[in-house]
XYZ file of C-alpha atoms in Angstrom:
740
model
C -23.313 68.594 -46.660
C -21.159 66.205 -48.695
C -17.412 66.729 -48.019
C -16.631 66.245 -51.712
C -19.201 68.871 -52.618
C -17.661 71.319 -50.148
C -14.245 70.846 -51.766
C -15.421 71.726 -55.282
C -19.035 73.021 -55.282
C -19.110 74.144 -58.915
C -17.943 70.803 -60.265
C -20.493 68.882 -58.233
C -23.313 71.320 -58.945
C -23.004 70.649 -62.666
C -23.534 66.908 -62.055
C -26.967 67.268 -60.499
C -28.659 66.094 -63.711
C -26.894 62.719 -63.455
C -28.824 60.026 -61.509
C -25.620 58.022 -61.015
C -23.961 60.947 -59.274
C -27.050 61.731 -57.188
C -27.572 58.153 -55.977
C -23.892 57.620 -55.162
C -23.518 60.879 -53.245
C -26.736 60.426 -51.267
C -25.925 56.774 -50.600
C -22.451 57.733 -49.430
C -23.762 60.368 -47.023
C -26.426 58.060 -45.554
C -24.077 55.100 -45.135
C -20.907 56.858 -44.022
C -20.911 55.233 -40.592
C -18.451 52.382 -40.863
C -18.843 49.026 -39.215
C -17.049 49.947 -35.981
C -19.252 53.000 -35.498
C -22.391 50.940 -36.072
C -21.388 48.231 -33.618
C -20.574 50.833 -30.959
C -23.907 52.500 -31.591
C -25.851 49.268 -31.191
C -24.021 48.518 -27.937
C -24.336 51.966 -26.379
C -27.656 53.272 -27.684
C -30.676 52.408 -25.579
C -32.955 52.131 -28.617
C -31.599 49.774 -31.292
C -32.546 49.708 -34.944
C -35.298 47.160 -34.288
C -37.226 49.850 -32.448
C -37.210 52.364 -35.312
C -40.648 52.575 -36.915
C -39.631 54.607 -39.973
C -36.968 56.823 -41.489
C -38.803 59.981 -40.401
C -37.217 60.372 -36.909
C -33.735 59.905 -38.389
C -34.246 62.549 -41.065
C -35.810 64.990 -38.587
C -32.845 64.631 -36.246
C -30.428 65.042 -39.133
C -32.213 68.162 -40.349
C -32.456 69.704 -36.893
C -28.847 69.106 -35.765
C -27.165 69.067 -39.219
C -25.235 66.025 -37.991
C -25.925 62.552 -39.274
C -27.369 60.371 -36.494
C -25.949 56.886 -35.970
C -28.038 53.831 -36.722
C -26.953 50.289 -36.977
C -28.603 47.927 -39.455
C -28.652 47.541 -43.216
C -32.448 47.758 -43.485
C -32.324 51.180 -41.813
C -29.774 52.456 -44.347
C -31.993 51.109 -47.141
C -35.168 52.665 -45.678
C -33.594 56.112 -45.275
C -32.059 55.991 -48.756
C -35.403 54.938 -50.259
C -37.177 57.874 -48.586
C -34.605 60.436 -49.713
C -34.309 59.232 -53.327
C -38.084 59.090 -53.742
C -38.255 62.622 -52.365
C -35.774 63.678 -55.063
C -37.888 62.058 -57.781
C -35.813 58.903 -58.391
C -38.010 55.760 -58.371
C -36.644 53.551 -55.595
C -37.679 50.368 -53.800
C -36.286 48.254 -50.968
C -35.036 44.743 -51.856
C -34.240 41.851 -49.493
C -31.713 39.120 -50.415
C -32.076 36.020 -48.233
C -28.902 34.096 -47.310
C -26.685 36.870 -48.596
C -22.933 36.228 -48.835
C -20.552 38.612 -47.093
C -17.874 38.255 -49.774
C -15.661 41.318 -49.664
C -12.822 39.524 -51.449
C -15.254 38.435 -54.205
C -13.894 34.886 -54.420
C -17.348 33.354 -55.068
C -16.610 30.676 -52.466
C -17.012 30.433 -48.709
C -15.770 27.823 -46.286
C -18.274 27.261 -43.477
C -16.702 25.780 -40.321
C -18.269 23.648 -37.576
C -16.817 21.965 -34.513
C -17.288 18.320 -33.543
C -20.593 19.127 -31.803
C -22.060 20.782 -34.878
C -21.601 24.311 -33.534
C -20.859 27.010 -36.094
C -17.442 28.600 -35.568
C -15.996 31.669 -37.250
C -12.416 32.269 -38.286
C -13.246 35.813 -39.410
C -16.247 37.997 -40.079
C -15.798 37.371 -43.793
C -16.925 33.746 -43.589
C -20.486 34.651 -42.584
C -23.714 34.288 -44.503
C -26.234 36.973 -43.622
C -29.672 35.631 -42.783
C -30.996 38.418 -44.974
C -29.512 41.588 -46.400
C -31.317 44.690 -47.614
C -30.358 47.078 -50.405
C -32.164 49.410 -52.802
C -33.070 49.342 -56.451
C -33.296 52.639 -58.374
C -34.814 53.016 -61.812
C -32.638 55.108 -64.102
C -31.233 55.451 -67.586
C -27.608 54.299 -67.873
C -26.134 56.588 -70.501
C -22.680 55.164 -69.750
C -23.792 51.641 -70.752
C -25.761 49.942 -73.493
C -29.484 50.627 -73.594
C -30.474 47.174 -72.268
C -28.738 47.902 -68.949
C -31.026 50.806 -68.110
C -33.859 50.195 -65.637
C -33.448 48.800 -62.134
C -30.015 49.383 -60.580
C -28.742 47.969 -57.264
C -27.578 50.579 -54.767
C -26.205 49.476 -51.382
C -25.624 52.188 -48.768
C -24.456 49.841 -45.986
C -20.705 50.030 -45.404
C -18.830 46.726 -45.308
C -15.288 48.082 -45.200
C -13.510 50.705 -43.113
C -14.344 54.162 -44.380
C -11.469 55.606 -46.427
C -12.967 58.879 -47.605
C -13.826 57.500 -51.033
C -17.343 56.778 -52.208
C -18.845 54.654 -49.515
C -21.883 53.068 -51.182
C -21.940 50.224 -53.715
C -23.556 50.682 -57.122
C -25.533 51.569 -59.060
C -25.108 48.092 -60.620
C -27.542 47.018 -63.383
C -29.757 44.121 -62.310
C -29.621 42.868 -65.907
C -25.806 42.736 -65.758
C -25.939 40.671 -62.540
C -28.291 38.176 -64.188
C -26.111 37.884 -67.304
C -22.845 37.614 -65.338
C -21.518 40.822 -66.932
C -19.693 41.753 -63.731
C -17.200 44.067 -65.407
C -19.869 46.752 -65.906
C -20.084 49.779 -63.604
C -20.563 50.038 -60.692
C -19.529 47.372 -58.116
C -21.354 44.676 -60.061
C -18.810 42.074 -58.902
C -19.588 42.785 -55.254
C -23.354 42.516 -55.763
C -22.954 39.363 -57.863
C -20.963 37.678 -55.089
C -23.829 38.353 -52.638
C -26.238 36.226 -54.688
C -23.978 33.597 -56.327
C -21.296 32.496 -53.829
C -20.752 28.728 -53.375
C -20.351 27.212 -49.910
C -18.210 24.334 -48.631
C -18.911 22.827 -45.189
C -15.924 21.732 -43.079
C -16.259 19.886 -39.746
C -13.445 19.582 -37.193
C -12.746 15.981 -36.194
C -11.380 14.645 -32.891
C -7.791 15.314 -34.031
C -8.512 18.988 -34.712
C -8.431 18.656 -38.495
C -11.205 20.033 -40.703
C -12.884 17.498 -42.958
C -15.296 18.160 -45.788
C -18.869 17.202 -44.892
C -21.839 16.399 -47.015
C -24.404 19.116 -46.397
C -27.603 20.530 -47.775
C -26.392 23.903 -46.579
C -28.414 26.937 -47.566
C -27.960 28.305 -51.069
C -26.752 31.897 -51.296
C -29.343 34.266 -52.734
C -32.067 31.618 -52.755
C -34.800 34.259 -52.480
C -34.850 37.939 -53.483
C -37.996 39.916 -52.727
C -39.524 43.362 -52.582
C -42.896 44.783 -51.604
C -45.725 44.428 -54.106
C -47.195 47.559 -55.646
C -50.433 48.571 -53.959
C -50.305 45.985 -51.160
C -48.076 44.603 -48.406
C -47.693 41.239 -50.144
C -44.224 39.891 -50.852
C -43.141 40.066 -54.493
C -40.471 37.493 -55.412
C -38.052 39.015 -57.947
C -35.384 36.289 -57.824
C -35.747 35.704 -61.570
C -34.758 39.347 -62.165
C -31.317 38.473 -60.742
C -30.958 34.811 -61.715
C -31.975 32.429 -64.453
C -33.890 29.334 -63.249
C -31.664 27.092 -61.144
C -29.924 24.423 -63.179
C -30.722 26.030 -66.526
C -28.230 26.431 -69.336
C -28.531 30.232 -69.111
C -27.640 30.208 -65.415
C -24.568 28.030 -66.016
C -23.358 30.355 -68.790
C -23.871 33.472 -66.654
C -21.952 31.991 -63.685
C -19.106 30.790 -65.907
C -18.895 34.215 -67.537
C -18.681 35.901 -64.131
C -16.040 33.455 -62.857
C -13.842 34.088 -65.885
C -14.025 37.817 -65.201
C -13.637 37.630 -61.416
C -11.338 34.651 -60.834
C -8.807 35.051 -63.636
C -5.985 35.537 -61.084
C -7.131 32.588 -58.956
C -6.285 28.936 -59.355
C -9.110 26.750 -60.573
C -9.593 24.382 -57.633
C -12.058 21.584 -57.146
C -13.358 22.877 -53.840
C -16.863 23.259 -55.191
C -17.257 19.635 -56.219
C -19.683 17.645 -54.084
C -19.280 14.025 -53.169
C -21.986 11.471 -52.503
C -22.576 10.834 -48.817
C -23.454 7.372 -47.466
C -25.809 9.126 -45.011
C -28.601 11.550 -45.855
C -29.691 13.982 -43.154
C -32.628 16.415 -43.079
C -34.347 18.561 -40.427
C -38.131 18.344 -40.735
C -39.293 20.497 -37.817
C -41.107 23.813 -38.320
C -39.001 26.896 -38.974
C -41.404 29.020 -36.882
C -42.089 28.329 -33.202
C -44.265 30.196 -30.708
C -42.529 32.254 -28.037
C -42.941 30.815 -24.544
C -43.498 27.245 -25.706
C -41.070 24.335 -25.783
C -39.472 23.677 -29.179
C -39.884 20.262 -30.779
C -37.178 19.228 -33.238
C -37.334 16.358 -35.708
C -34.496 14.918 -37.822
C -34.570 12.095 -40.386
C -31.369 10.076 -40.940
C -31.106 7.616 -43.850
C -28.309 5.089 -44.482
C -28.031 4.888 -48.272
C -24.738 2.997 -48.250
C -24.378 -0.718 -48.816
C -23.197 -1.503 -45.300
C -24.337 -1.222 -41.697
C -23.301 1.831 -39.704
C -23.061 2.890 -36.066
C -23.854 6.601 -36.043
C -23.906 9.510 -33.641
C -26.311 12.434 -34.109
C -25.667 15.737 -32.363
C -28.460 18.323 -32.276
C -27.400 21.832 -31.269
C -28.784 25.357 -31.054
C -27.100 28.759 -31.295
C -28.563 32.239 -31.376
C -27.515 34.024 -34.534
C -27.145 37.650 -35.571
C -28.741 38.874 -38.797
C -25.270 39.193 -40.299
C -24.647 35.464 -39.846
C -22.336 35.443 -36.820
C -23.470 32.866 -34.273
C -22.997 32.895 -30.514
C -21.841 29.994 -28.361
C -23.889 26.818 -28.579
C -26.265 26.905 -25.601
C -28.095 23.589 -26.078
C -27.219 20.180 -27.495
C -28.438 16.606 -27.433
C -26.661 13.434 -28.565
C -28.208 10.267 -29.972
C -26.563 6.939 -30.846
C -28.141 4.349 -33.109
C -27.362 1.524 -35.524
C -28.677 1.615 -39.085
C -28.705 -1.247 -41.528
C -28.205 -0.614 -45.227
C -31.207 1.289 -46.594
C -32.672 1.880 -43.143
C -34.135 5.237 -42.061
C -34.764 6.612 -38.594
C -36.594 9.665 -37.246
C -35.040 11.300 -34.179
C -36.846 13.867 -32.016
C -35.387 16.409 -29.610
C -36.972 18.929 -27.286
C -35.774 22.276 -25.980
C -37.742 23.928 -23.184
C -38.525 27.620 -22.907
C -36.254 28.183 -19.894
C -33.287 27.003 -21.958
C -33.603 29.478 -24.817
C -35.387 32.528 -23.347
C -32.199 34.210 -22.072
C -30.148 33.258 -25.127
C -32.278 34.882 -27.822
C -31.122 38.085 -29.464
C -33.487 40.872 -30.451
C -34.184 39.201 -33.787
C -35.487 36.042 -32.017
C -33.498 33.960 -34.482
C -32.042 30.565 -33.586
C -29.938 28.239 -35.752
C -30.496 24.514 -35.287
C -27.730 22.185 -36.538
C -27.779 18.407 -36.906
C -24.433 16.621 -37.339
C -24.180 12.908 -38.098
C -20.825 11.123 -37.875
C -19.294 7.737 -37.222
C -17.850 8.116 -33.707
C -15.553 5.079 -33.976
C -13.937 6.198 -37.242
C -12.114 9.538 -37.571
C -12.114 9.098 -41.321
C -15.774 8.114 -41.498
C -18.540 10.135 -43.092
C -19.786 13.495 -41.859
C -23.206 14.877 -42.798
C -24.605 18.176 -41.580
C -27.896 20.031 -41.914
C -28.987 23.330 -40.427
C -32.180 25.330 -40.150
C -32.948 28.827 -38.937
C -35.882 28.882 -36.532
C -37.744 32.085 -35.756
C -39.272 32.296 -32.284
C -42.494 34.147 -33.052
C -43.745 36.670 -30.537
C -47.491 37.163 -30.068
C -49.126 39.431 -32.617
C -50.081 42.971 -31.753
C -53.738 43.411 -32.692
C -54.967 46.890 -33.650
C -58.751 47.249 -33.911
C -60.072 50.457 -35.431
C -62.458 51.568 -38.199
C -61.210 51.255 -41.761
C -62.659 54.677 -42.584
C -62.343 57.941 -40.651
C -63.287 61.590 -41.238
C -60.699 64.349 -41.300
C -60.424 66.409 -38.082
C -62.754 64.041 -36.193
C -61.423 61.891 -33.325
C -61.053 58.156 -33.813
C -60.147 55.450 -31.306
C -57.971 52.411 -31.967
C -57.859 49.552 -29.487
C -54.459 47.874 -29.052
C -54.604 44.284 -27.787
C -51.885 41.797 -26.854
C -52.220 38.402 -25.179
C -49.446 37.395 -22.773
C -48.414 33.838 -23.766
C -45.954 33.459 -20.881
C -46.327 32.154 -17.363
C -44.668 35.348 -16.174
C -45.849 38.918 -15.668
C -45.018 41.391 -18.445
C -43.543 44.445 -16.729
C -42.468 47.886 -17.962
C -45.035 47.887 -20.780
C -44.833 50.940 -23.003
C -46.614 51.806 -26.269
C -45.170 54.072 -28.969
C -47.386 55.267 -31.804
C -46.836 57.307 -34.935
C -48.496 57.841 -38.289
C -48.160 60.556 -40.889
C -51.371 62.568 -41.084
C -52.759 60.830 -37.996
C -50.542 61.962 -35.124
C -48.095 64.818 -34.720
C -44.723 63.224 -34.034
C -44.448 60.167 -31.841
C -46.675 59.511 -28.828
C -45.672 57.392 -25.814
C -48.097 55.698 -23.402
C -47.241 53.726 -20.266
C -49.402 50.663 -19.608
C -50.096 48.464 -16.631
C -48.387 45.102 -16.135
C -49.930 42.122 -17.928
C -50.545 38.998 -15.848
C -49.761 35.498 -17.198
C -52.365 34.468 -19.759
C -54.052 37.871 -19.487
C -54.656 40.391 -22.253
C -53.478 43.987 -22.548
C -56.157 46.356 -23.879
C -55.248 49.992 -24.435
C -57.335 52.608 -26.314
C -55.520 55.158 -28.488
C -57.475 58.258 -29.508
C -56.166 60.555 -32.248
C -57.431 63.088 -34.800
C -56.553 62.522 -38.502
C -55.426 65.692 -40.239
C -54.575 64.523 -43.762
C -56.921 62.970 -46.320
C -56.139 59.695 -48.104
C -54.806 56.252 -47.250
C -52.977 56.426 -43.903
C -51.275 53.941 -41.606
C -51.076 53.849 -37.840
C -47.866 52.318 -36.450
C -47.885 50.863 -32.951
C -44.920 49.486 -31.034
C -45.126 47.678 -27.699
C -42.104 47.399 -25.395
C -41.971 45.042 -22.418
C -39.258 43.555 -20.242
C -39.707 39.958 -21.448
C -41.031 40.215 -25.002
C -38.863 43.133 -26.066
C -40.197 45.066 -29.052
C -43.348 44.013 -30.940
C -44.407 46.036 -33.974
C -47.816 46.326 -35.565
C -49.638 48.581 -37.995
C -53.116 49.123 -39.361
C -54.253 51.097 -42.375
C -57.302 53.313 -42.728
C -58.776 55.735 -45.223
C -59.319 59.308 -44.099
C -62.178 61.086 -45.884
C -62.380 64.833 -46.361
C -64.196 66.870 -43.713
C -66.270 68.276 -46.592
C -68.819 65.503 -47.162
C -69.763 66.887 -50.578
C -66.292 65.965 -51.853
C -66.885 62.270 -51.150
C -67.117 59.926 -54.106
C -69.641 57.095 -54.353
C -66.869 54.713 -53.220
C -66.216 56.876 -50.146
C -69.892 56.808 -49.248
C -70.013 53.038 -49.665
C -66.974 52.530 -47.422
C -68.228 54.882 -44.715
C -71.721 53.409 -44.806
C -70.338 49.867 -44.581
C -68.195 50.867 -41.607
C -71.101 52.457 -39.734
C -73.328 49.448 -40.409
C -70.718 47.098 -38.941
C -70.102 49.264 -35.888
C -73.838 49.761 -35.231
C -74.254 46.023 -34.638
C -72.144 46.312 -31.504
C -73.505 49.531 -30.041
C -76.639 51.618 -29.750
C -77.097 55.129 -31.099
C -77.884 56.172 -27.551
C -74.173 55.779 -26.836
C -73.339 58.516 -29.375
C -73.628 62.247 -29.026
C -75.535 62.455 -32.323
C -78.019 60.089 -33.950
C -80.102 60.076 -37.105
C -83.189 58.158 -38.228
C -84.969 57.966 -41.595
C -88.734 57.523 -41.888
C -90.380 56.792 -45.233
C -92.727 54.295 -46.893
C -91.457 50.772 -47.500
C -93.023 50.730 -50.968
C -93.761 53.597 -53.355
C -95.712 53.455 -56.611
C -93.474 54.240 -59.551
C -94.246 57.734 -60.782
C -95.178 59.172 -57.410
C -93.089 61.469 -55.232
C -91.217 59.910 -52.291
C -91.700 61.804 -48.996
C -88.858 61.470 -46.457
C -88.640 62.514 -42.823
C -85.333 62.522 -40.920
C -85.116 62.745 -37.155
C -81.872 64.239 -35.819
C -81.081 63.950 -32.089
C -78.472 65.718 -29.971
C -77.699 63.519 -26.935
C -74.981 65.763 -25.531
C -75.288 68.433 -22.850
C -74.164 71.201 -25.224
C -75.635 73.048 -28.142
C -74.530 71.673 -31.520
C -74.465 73.078 -35.036
C -74.738 70.126 -37.406
C -74.908 69.423 -41.140
C -77.483 66.911 -42.351
C -77.061 65.136 -45.708
C -79.471 62.816 -47.499
C -78.561 60.795 -50.594
C -80.470 58.326 -52.778
C -79.117 55.602 -55.045
C -80.331 52.514 -56.859
C -79.096 49.089 -55.749
C -78.347 46.528 -58.446
C -79.328 42.847 -58.254
C -76.204 42.116 -56.146
C -77.010 44.818 -53.609
C -74.203 47.103 -54.831
C -74.939 50.801 -54.925
C -75.087 52.720 -58.204
C -73.983 56.370 -58.427
C -76.161 58.764 -56.419
C -78.987 60.293 -58.430
C -80.368 62.662 -55.751
C -79.064 64.518 -52.711
C -80.028 67.306 -50.316
C -78.321 68.884 -47.367
C -79.192 71.409 -44.674
C -77.799 73.048 -41.539
C -79.381 72.658 -38.093
C -78.801 74.137 -34.680
C -79.708 71.734 -31.879
C -79.926 72.576 -28.218
C -78.735 70.092 -25.582
C -80.801 66.882 -25.635
C -82.975 68.291 -28.418
C -84.567 66.476 -31.379
C -85.418 68.007 -34.729
C -86.915 66.752 -37.981
C -85.941 67.490 -41.565
C -88.426 66.840 -44.358
C -87.438 66.146 -47.946
C -89.015 64.756 -51.106
C -87.706 62.918 -54.167
C -89.663 64.050 -57.209
C -90.800 61.311 -59.589
C -88.728 62.732 -62.438
C -85.539 62.352 -60.374
C -85.770 58.572 -60.123
C -87.465 57.797 -63.442
C -84.306 56.317 -65.045
C -82.597 53.352 -63.347
C -79.069 52.494 -64.571
C -79.522 48.805 -63.728
C -83.258 48.276 -64.355
C -83.738 47.761 -60.630
C -86.645 48.811 -58.435
C -84.735 49.037 -55.113
C -83.628 52.433 -53.787
C -81.359 53.014 -50.786
C -81.630 56.250 -48.835
C -78.529 57.222 -46.850
C -78.655 59.930 -44.211
C -75.632 61.480 -42.523
C -75.371 63.943 -39.650
C -72.026 65.605 -38.907
C -70.531 68.116 -36.520
C -66.897 68.954 -35.802
C -66.285 65.912 -33.586
C -68.552 63.184 -34.908
C -70.278 61.736 -37.950
C -73.160 59.264 -37.926
C -74.708 57.490 -40.871
C -77.946 55.495 -41.312
C -79.715 53.965 -44.312
C -83.133 52.651 -45.357
C -84.309 50.729 -48.419
C -87.583 51.193 -50.272
C -89.185 49.331 -53.170
C -90.556 51.055 -56.270
C -93.619 49.139 -57.389
C -94.046 49.300 -61.160
C -95.662 47.109 -63.834
C -93.481 44.822 -65.921
C -93.392 45.870 -69.582
C -92.371 43.117 -72.063
C -91.817 43.710 -75.804
C -92.138 40.770 -78.212
C -90.891 41.409 -81.765
C -88.614 39.787 -84.387
C -84.843 40.174 -83.993
C -84.554 40.919 -87.730
C -86.832 42.809 -90.101
C -86.862 43.894 -93.743
C -86.737 47.586 -94.589
C -90.168 49.024 -95.593
C -91.873 45.754 -94.611
C -94.598 45.600 -91.968
C -93.553 44.568 -88.398
C -95.997 43.436 -85.746
C -95.055 44.078 -82.097
C -96.871 42.854 -78.975
C -96.469 44.836 -75.733
C -97.477 43.067 -72.510
C -98.065 44.860 -69.186
C -98.366 42.917 -65.904
C -100.269 44.591 -63.061
C -98.371 44.296 -59.698
C -101.160 45.884 -57.605
C -104.259 44.580 -55.868
C -106.387 47.021 -57.850
C -107.161 47.753 -61.495
C -104.825 49.816 -63.667
C -106.956 52.514 -65.227
C -106.440 55.099 -68.009
C -103.677 52.970 -69.534
C -101.676 54.522 -72.387
C -98.748 53.037 -74.350
C -96.415 55.419 -76.204
C -93.926 54.073 -78.775
C -91.065 55.751 -80.628
C -87.845 54.812 -82.428
C -85.662 56.570 -84.961
C -85.803 54.816 -88.319
C -88.688 52.658 -87.133
C -91.593 55.044 -86.439
C -91.877 58.458 -88.055
C -93.384 60.165 -85.032
C -94.143 59.208 -81.452
C -97.429 57.276 -81.300
C -99.794 56.713 -78.379
C -102.314 53.851 -77.958
C -105.046 53.558 -75.359
C -105.360 50.151 -73.680
C -108.098 48.405 -71.812
C -108.208 48.470 -68.047
C -105.884 45.828 -66.573
C -107.340 43.813 -63.696
C -105.425 43.074 -60.487
C -102.622 40.504 -60.983
C -103.495 40.309 -64.699
C -101.561 41.017 -67.897
C -102.758 43.346 -70.626
C -101.664 43.226 -74.271
C -101.382 45.792 -77.047
C -100.501 45.061 -80.703
C -98.605 47.662 -82.717
C -97.597 47.611 -86.416
C -95.119 49.805 -88.293
C -92.688 49.746 -91.241
C -89.002 50.596 -90.596
C -87.556 53.164 -92.957
C -83.847 52.921 -92.139
C -81.529 49.902 -92.117
C -79.160 48.891 -89.335
C -79.674 48.096 -85.673
C -82.589 50.169 -84.416
C -84.124 50.571 -80.960
C -87.838 50.601 -80.216
C -88.802 52.604 -77.095
C -92.028 51.899 -75.194
C -93.458 54.037 -72.349
C -96.434 53.008 -70.227
C -98.604 55.425 -68.223
C -101.782 54.925 -66.224
C -103.582 56.501 -63.279
C -101.273 54.802 -60.753
C -97.922 54.792 -62.641
C -96.027 57.262 -64.798
C -93.152 56.864 -67.263
C -92.535 53.101 -66.988
C -90.145 52.444 -69.892
C -88.695 49.514 -71.806
C -86.855 49.071 -75.113
C -85.941 46.391 -77.663
C -83.377 46.169 -80.505
C -84.138 45.017 -84.062
C -81.728 44.548 -86.980
C -83.274 46.144 -90.091
C -81.929 44.709 -93.386
C -81.960 46.744 -96.602
C -84.866 46.027 -98.932
C -82.694 44.494 -101.701
C -80.998 42.038 -99.273
C -82.942 39.169 -97.824
C -82.261 38.295 -94.199
C -80.232 35.125 -93.616
C -82.073 32.544 -91.546
């Protein structure tokens, strides 16, 4: 579909083994909408970019109509490009640069203008600092550059200039080159460098209309660069991939190298020098405020000069677009005070909800500015501070099981509390999720009263196995768009494909859910009946009761598994399982009998005597799970022998057996064996061991082989069979004495 490809297909076809060509062409096609088109789209389209849950609807529309759909924000371009490049096999991730400079002329300097009330004013779009800006990184080999510049490359598909028919995207630019200031390397490295390293100068208009330089702790460009962590939704700060530590020698050298390459036709001015201000100003209020509540603002002003000063403080607020352009100042407060030399004052302001609710944009972002000046002196000091405040909407809570079974219905409960003193009208829920729902589903909800809670159940049937994510979006007339998501693991409909981890997760989920409901509420239920304690060496009889509570006949599968539990209560791999098929009439019960033979549980991987039985009953629309623990009673066998022994020398071993029962252990036999220790397996008859007593047996032998050897002991009696224990001994050669 690329116009350049259509002009010369053969030439472009031969480039398909080049990742640079692929990323540039795809990035150009995805980002071909220029700025005017995007602005018109955002104004005319009823569903802005904030409402897009993923890149899937965009790509489906593109594929269906063979015409690129319009969409308006940089993070959408980055999301679509990430999806497409990953599909083509190019490793790609989405990267966010906070306080990104819009520096199309690549001058590495921006003048930031304010009026006398501290309101941000714009002479052109180019003087803006984006609150955040999103691009992509692609991992590739750069055969056109030195080897060290291979790896992550910046690719930006968002257009910043009018489309001219040339390649529209920026990059790929090596991240390593940006960090080193090697901005002459391909491609568009200068443009990317200017987004993360531009200096700012603050200018305030005085009463005569002239702009004067102001002392300001204005935001630093590129002060945080992040991506998503691998395997989780945590934020991964990768600023040090782009920049050396602030103030370091390496950073200074990289910036100077870039300036020499980028500013060689510019005069070296002193605009970036900073002067010392007699007044220090800082905003100390929170940068996150709750929607619907009044906003409290706090500013600290310090007079660090050697003289007294009469000062005026102006607090102001403006809503701000993500690309840094602010709207008209809609709120301001003025304060006058006198400060002696070295004196500090804290000033508080308050903005009520009615003032800002109609001024917020869809991003809920507000810029607070504080300007301090000497009102009686036009040539006095100016100090300015600003802070972006996010008005946080209430969270969308999604409650649903963490584990589900393929092709079986699952219900998620969506909850939202209305924090306003107004009714939420026109409430609408959109849901989507690959492998969970087909396409996008829309549900209309009732109005939510002030202080009330919206509860809406969503029922869906997972179709794809693996880790899945349900996306939920709530629209309302006063809160706009609120997004939420919740992950879950979908297990195969074939229970026999489940791993031990899958069983653990499903069992944990059913245990948690059973605390809040009764089995009578389900269409199927299962119960396990067995002894609480079983003598080691005896068979374990099990009876399962399966109940059909529905009004229809059901064909169900019944599974029973057994596993040891270690000392921490964690399940070991399953050592026994059985399954069967049942046909149950409406409201019918049935029983399934099973038995674990003594030889199937004789070996415990963790020397534990606790067994957990897990039963599961499943039909096409539901799965229920239940468990029961039982204790294996067995005598404790202790072996006492030296840790070291001499080859061919006699060793004496004492075996102790403690009786756990309230009856005598009769017909007791101890069997010992061990390669290199005992030539053949030997058996010794022991005396009867009384209840709660300990019996002893002494054994002697001469080891014939050196090295670390293992002595095996097995105890049998009338009540117990195959109770085992073992002990290691280091056998030293006969001509070498053991070191004590």
